[in-house]
mmCIF file of C-alpha atoms in Angstrom:
data_model
loop_
_atom_site.group_PDB
_atom_site.id
_atom_site.type_symbol
_atom_site.label_atom_id
_atom_site.label_comp_id
_atom_site.label_asym_id
_atom_site.label_seq_id
_atom_site.Cartn_x
_atom_site.Cartn_y
_atom_site.Cartn_z
ATOM 1 C CA GLN A 1 96.987 80.634 81.675
ATOM 2 C CA VAL A 2 97.075 84.358 81.105
ATOM 3 C CA ARG A 3 100.062 85.842 79.306
ATOM 4 C CA LEU A 4 101.392 89.153 80.625
ATOM 5 C CA VAL A 5 103.508 91.691 78.725
ATOM 6 C CA GLU A 6 104.960 94.803 80.356
ATOM 7 C CA SER A 7 105.794 98.032 78.549
ATOM 8 C CA GLY A 8 106.514 101.670 79.302
ATOM 9 C CA GLY A 9 109.905 101.411 80.938
ATOM 10 C CA GLY A 10 112.777 103.694 80.052
ATOM 11 C CA LEU A 11 115.279 106.252 81.267
ATOM 12 C CA VAL A 12 114.026 109.207 83.292
ATOM 13 C CA GLN A 13 115.609 111.843 85.491
ATOM 14 C CA ALA A 14 115.027 111.892 89.222
ATOM 15 C CA GLY A 15 111.744 113.581 90.006
ATOM 16 C CA GLY A 16 110.228 112.494 86.726
ATOM 17 C CA SER A 17 107.360 110.151 85.946
ATOM 18 C CA LEU A 18 106.700 106.986 83.989
ATOM 19 C CA ARG A 19 103.612 104.896 83.423
ATOM 20 C CA LEU A 20 104.067 101.169 83.052
ATOM 21 C CA SER A 21 101.481 98.973 81.392
ATOM 22 C CA CYS A 22 100.816 95.283 81.849
ATOM 23 C CA ALA A 23 98.787 93.894 78.968
ATOM 24 C CA ALA A 24 97.155 90.505 79.365
ATOM 25 C CA SER A 25 95.917 87.969 76.886
ATOM 26 C CA GLY A 26 92.835 85.902 77.588
ATOM 27 C CA ARG A 27 89.238 86.688 78.339
ATOM 28 C CA THR A 28 89.492 85.916 82.053
ATOM 29 C CA PHE A 29 91.788 88.781 82.946
ATOM 30 C CA SER A 30 89.172 90.367 85.184
ATOM 31 C CA SER A 31 89.412 87.276 87.397
ATOM 32 C CA TYR A 32 93.077 87.941 88.113
ATOM 33 C CA SER A 33 94.500 89.982 90.924
ATOM 34 C CA VAL A 34 97.652 91.697 89.672
ATOM 35 C CA GLY A 35 100.822 92.770 91.368
ATOM 36 C CA TRP A 36 103.873 94.734 90.360
ATOM 37 C CA PHE A 37 107.312 93.728 91.586
ATOM 38 C CA ARG A 38 110.799 94.982 90.856
ATOM 39 C CA GLN A 39 114.302 93.629 91.063
ATOM 40 C CA ALA A 40 117.501 95.616 90.980
ATOM 41 C CA PRO A 41 120.868 94.010 90.190
ATOM 42 C CA GLY A 42 122.194 92.104 93.162
ATOM 43 C CA LYS A 43 119.019 92.624 95.172
ATOM 44 C CA GLU A 44 116.027 90.507 96.040
ATOM 45 C CA ARG A 45 112.703 90.927 94.314
ATOM 46 C CA GLU A 46 110.651 93.679 95.938
ATOM 47 C CA PHE A 47 106.890 94.138 96.051
ATOM 48 C CA VAL A 48 105.700 97.429 94.557
ATOM 49 C CA ALA A 49 101.907 97.379 94.329
ATOM 50 C CA ALA A 50 98.917 95.094 93.916
ATOM 51 C CA ILE A 51 95.299 95.497 92.879
ATOM 52 C CA SER A 52 92.214 93.364 93.331
ATOM 53 C CA GLN A 53 90.250 91.799 90.479
ATOM 54 C CA SER A 54 87.713 94.617 90.317
ATOM 55 C CA GLY A 55 90.234 97.351 91.017
ATOM 56 C CA THR A 56 88.469 98.373 94.203
ATOM 57 C CA TYR A 57 91.374 97.576 96.494
ATOM 58 C CA SER A 58 95.082 98.268 96.195
ATOM 59 C CA VAL A 59 98.087 97.950 98.456
ATOM 60 C CA TYR A 60 101.574 99.472 98.484
ATOM 61 C CA PRO A 61 104.723 99.215 100.560
ATOM 62 C CA ASP A 62 105.948 102.294 102.399
ATOM 63 C CA SER A 63 108.772 102.771 99.894
ATOM 64 C CA VAL A 64 106.389 103.786 97.083
ATOM 65 C CA ARG A 65 103.130 104.770 98.811
ATOM 66 C CA GLY A 66 102.116 108.257 97.760
ATOM 67 C CA ARG A 67 104.346 108.166 94.677
ATOM 68 C CA PHE A 68 103.075 105.124 92.771
ATOM 69 C CA THR A 69 99.490 104.323 91.789
ATOM 70 C CA ILE A 70 98.226 101.030 90.426
ATOM 71 C CA SER A 71 95.044 100.911 88.367
ATOM 72 C CA ARG A 72 93.355 98.662 85.849
ATOM 73 C CA GLU A 73 91.036 98.716 82.878
ATOM 74 C CA ASN A 74 89.552 95.255 82.590
ATOM 75 C CA ALA A 75 87.841 96.139 79.329
ATOM 76 C CA LYS A 76 91.327 96.661 77.877
ATOM 77 C CA ASN A 77 92.918 93.748 79.747
ATOM 78 C CA THR A 78 95.504 96.160 81.120
ATOM 79 C CA VAL A 79 96.931 97.124 84.485
ATOM 80 C CA TYR A 80 98.920 100.320 84.906
ATOM 81 C CA LEU A 81 101.549 101.520 87.328
ATOM 82 C CA GLN A 82 101.851 105.298 87.413
ATOM 83 C CA MET A 83 105.179 106.237 88.960
ATOM 84 C CA ASN A 84 105.780 109.820 90.036
ATOM 85 C CA SER A 85 108.615 111.554 91.893
ATOM 86 C CA LEU A 86 110.983 108.832 90.787
ATOM 87 C CA LYS A 87 114.232 108.314 92.655
ATOM 88 C CA PRO A 88 117.477 106.635 91.581
ATOM 89 C CA GLU A 89 116.688 103.818 94.023
ATOM 90 C CA ASP A 90 113.585 103.014 91.939
ATOM 91 C CA THR A 91 115.896 101.753 89.194
ATOM 92 C CA ALA A 92 115.096 98.105 88.523
ATOM 93 C CA VAL A 93 113.412 95.684 86.173
ATOM 94 C CA TYR A 94 109.680 95.880 86.842
ATOM 95 C CA TYR A 95 107.484 92.809 86.515
ATOM 96 C CA CYS A 96 103.750 92.358 86.627
ATOM 97 C CA ALA A 97 102.252 89.150 87.942
ATOM 98 C CA GLY A 98 98.768 87.697 88.090
ATOM 99 C CA THR A 99 96.910 85.217 90.227
ATOM 100 C CA LEU A 100 93.440 83.668 90.238
ATOM 101 C CA LYS A 101 93.665 83.210 93.992
ATOM 102 C CA SER A 102 91.714 85.497 96.297
ATOM 103 C CA TYR A 103 94.933 87.264 97.118
ATOM 104 C CA PHE A 104 96.624 90.500 96.220
ATOM 105 C CA GLY A 105 99.701 91.418 98.152
ATOM 106 C CA ARG A 106 103.423 91.251 98.585
ATOM 107 C CA ASN A 107 104.035 87.500 98.462
ATOM 108 C CA GLY A 108 105.338 86.752 94.996
ATOM 109 C CA ASP A 109 104.889 83.011 95.529
ATOM 110 C CA GLN A 110 101.099 83.528 95.428
ATOM 111 C CA TYR A 111 101.210 84.683 91.811
ATOM 112 C CA ASP A 112 100.867 82.187 88.986
ATOM 113 C CA ALA A 113 101.791 84.154 85.865
ATOM 114 C CA TRP A 114 104.645 86.574 85.315
ATOM 115 C CA GLY A 115 105.661 88.896 82.533
ATOM 116 C CA GLN A 116 109.174 89.270 81.144
ATOM 117 C CA GLY A 117 109.803 92.633 82.757
ATOM 118 C CA THR A 118 110.564 96.166 81.642
ATOM 119 C CA GLN A 119 113.629 98.174 82.635
ATOM 120 C CA VAL A 120 113.227 101.424 84.533
ATOM 121 C CA THR A 121 116.323 103.565 85.015
ATOM 122 C CA VAL A 122 116.239 106.760 87.068
ATOM 123 C CA SER A 123 119.252 109.029 86.729
ATOM 124 C CA SER A 124 120.340 111.420 89.472
#
């Protein structure tokens, strides 16, 4: 089982940028599709982005498309989430998740491994 650790969260003003990292242990990381999710207090978990094993394909919901970019460096066992033009409504704990299934998308139940999360706070 791969172990995932997120980093890069913090406090930023609206309109600013942050880059989150998801570092994975294990030599099979390139076999994992990876997704990013977020959860704000009192709200349900929300899909943010996902990327295929090779990094060729990615998918985003309308709420972040054009502002967020997911990428990966398999040689470094790391997936990134570049977040630009941040809004106060982007405030949440952000989680990365991985799956060995041939799936990358918004269904969190399809992911097998989850990180502990990193807090992102966007001030207005």
